[in-house]
Amino acid sequence: MEKLKSVNEDKPISNFYTKPLFEDKEHQVKLHAIKIKSTARFFEIFDWMIISFFIYAAVNYFLGNWSFTFHPAYFFIVGLVICQTLIYHRFFYDNILKKNADIALDIDITFILLMLISVAELFGGITSPFIFIFFLCLGITVFFFYPYAVPVFLVFELAVIYITASIDLNQANFISNYPVWFRWEIILLATFGALFFAISAIYYRQGEERDKLEEVVSKLVAEKVKGEVVLQSMSDGVFVVDREKRLIFLNEAAEKILKVSKEQGEHFLGHFYGNIFKLRINNKEIDYTKDCPLQIAIAEGKSIFRDDLSLINLSNKTLYITLSSAPVVDASGNAQGAVAIIRDVTKEKEIERIQMEFVSIASHELLTPITQVQGHLSMIVDENIGEVDDTASNIVSNAYKGIKRIARLVRDLMNVSRIQRGSMKMNIVPVDMNSLLENAAKDFQDEAKSNDLQLIFEKPQKPVSEALGDPDRLGEVINNFIGNAIKFTKKGKIVLSVSEKRDGSIEVSVQDTGIGIEKENFDKVFDKFYQVDSSATREAQGTGLGLYISKVIVEMMNGKIWVESKLGKGSRFCFTLPKVINKIS
């Protein structure tokens, strides 16, 4: 694919791109008119040469140097030259040229054809070899006029022959002395007229098809160039590959990301794109046959977005990137390649890393005094250090709830920091989900009662196998589910349950009779910092981190997490974990 700009800014762009692909019709008509006008100058020079010749001949005739018989064709030729040069070109040509340049040219060609016929008649017409000029004129009409101009001009030539024969004794005698020869000349002229008419019809039809094809090609090339101009002007890197993942286009932004010159970029065109785009996941080179986003886009015909990739450029520097790829399809809908947009997010990642480090340090520093305050307030609330009056009890109780919320926020921030840094560890062991849920129900019983809610743990009718997971992390997930259920349920009950599925997984669910969630928000509730926009969520207060952390924890244990809900009727949050097949495993 051609490049849009030259290597140096001061050098002109290739002639291919300087063609008037984007000019409007009016400008194209003006260019065509300029070409026609330059042809008219040639005709004027030709006319003045004829005028000069006749003036020279007249002078020599009157001086007695030349002697010749006057023929009407002399006057006809002089009249045509005067009409073309002094009348048509001086008074009518420019106006006709502005309206239709082709008609202006056709009139000039008509003048020339009439002059040629006059010259043929001047040198004997049908009685001389100059009869070939009649055939030549018919041939010229093929390329400059519509097909029907050929028979019209043939009729005109026949009329000229018969009119001239009536006033020229030599031609009249030729016809009477050689009638057979004259008849064959007429037959031959008519035959050539029919042949030229057929040729003209074919030529005209092909010309129309050629014009249509050129228009289509011009539009396609224009669209191609426009597309490349847009791609080259993008600040994000863009590259295109074919079905074999060979690089066929690379814009300037991509070259800057890769730290390659234009010459180097052009060298990589036609080669496997992995030779220049050294993509990595978790500091390991990707498998271009399985994990390659462009291969997936081509094979599955869908757009792919990845934000977990890094790239090593030609300066051997590692960059963090986002990559969006989409298939390039033909008219039949078949993928013929893929286009990808890459963005260097190394600075953003570095800023995010610094923020996470700050959050991690701050959270650790805050957690210790918060835990101490929470413990002291808990002792006062439980009246372990003596009785307090009702006013003080309410104040301490509110302070205790506030410090618990702050402690939960700090723990959530610490978990997010661990997730972002990839330092969250899992201690995978067999877990009795019955005991875990039963203990969680006891822990939240008082909070549920204070909100006039029933918190029920439905023990399974059949024994449930142990699940594989981290009990501490699973406790966080269950606590998040129950805490959200209490916050978003005004009345009714919250039911905890566990069951063993046929596919060999253990399913845990927390079902409430709360406000519910709209279907389009099912996936969003597990996004970081996402909160459904409603008065209930604003009243409940929260960070939008709990479900995000829960999703990460469950998926790190090879489980699945989802929500089932009906707006106004309640929600059911579930997750599954693989079960323990035997104690050894």
Coordinates of N, CA and C in Angstrom, one line a residue, residues 488 515-518 521 524-525 529-539 567:
F488 N -29.8 -3.1 50.4 CA -30.8 -2.8 49.4 C -32.1 -3.6 49.6
I515 N -34.6 -4.2 46.1 CA -35.1 -3.4 45.0 C -34.9 -4.0 43.6
G516 N -34.0 -4.9 43.5 CA -33.7 -5.6 42.2 C -32.8 -4.8 41.3
I517 N -32.4 -5.4 40.2 CA -31.5 -4.7 39.2 C -32.0 -4.9 37.8
E518 N -31.9 -3.9 37.0 CA -32.3 -4.0 35.6 C -31.4 -4.9 34.8
N521 N -28.0 -4.0 33.5 CA -26.9 -3.7 34.4 C -26.3 -4.9 35.1
K524 N -22.6 -5.0 34.5 CA -22.0 -3.7 35.0 C -21.8 -3.8 36.5
V525 N -22.6 -4.5 37.3 CA -22.5 -4.4 38.7 C -21.2 -5.0 39.2
F529 N -16.0 0.3 40.9 CA -16.6 1.6 41.2 C -18.0 1.8 40.6
Y530 N -18.6 0.7 40.1 CA -19.9 0.9 39.5 C -21.0 0.8 40.5
Q531 N -21.9 1.7 40.5 CA -23.1 1.7 41.3 C -24.3 2.0 40.5
V532 N -25.4 1.3 40.7 CA -26.7 1.6 40.0 C -27.2 2.9 40.5
D533 N -27.5 3.8 39.5 CA -28.0 5.1 39.8 C -29.4 5.1 40.3
S534 N -29.6 5.1 41.6 CA -31.0 5.2 42.1 C -30.9 5.8 43.5
S535 N -32.1 6.2 44.0 CA -32.2 6.8 45.3 C -31.7 5.8 46.4
A536 N -32.0 4.5 46.2 CA -31.7 3.5 47.2 C -30.2 3.3 47.3
T537 N -29.5 3.4 46.2 CA -28.0 3.2 46.2 C -27.4 4.4 46.9
R538 N -27.9 5.6 46.6 CA -27.3 6.8 47.2 C -27.6 6.8 48.7
E539 N -28.7 6.3 49.1 CA -29.0 6.2 50.6 C -28.1 5.2 51.2
L567 N -36.5 -6.3 38.6 CA -36.6 -5.0 39.2 C -37.8 -4.9 40.1

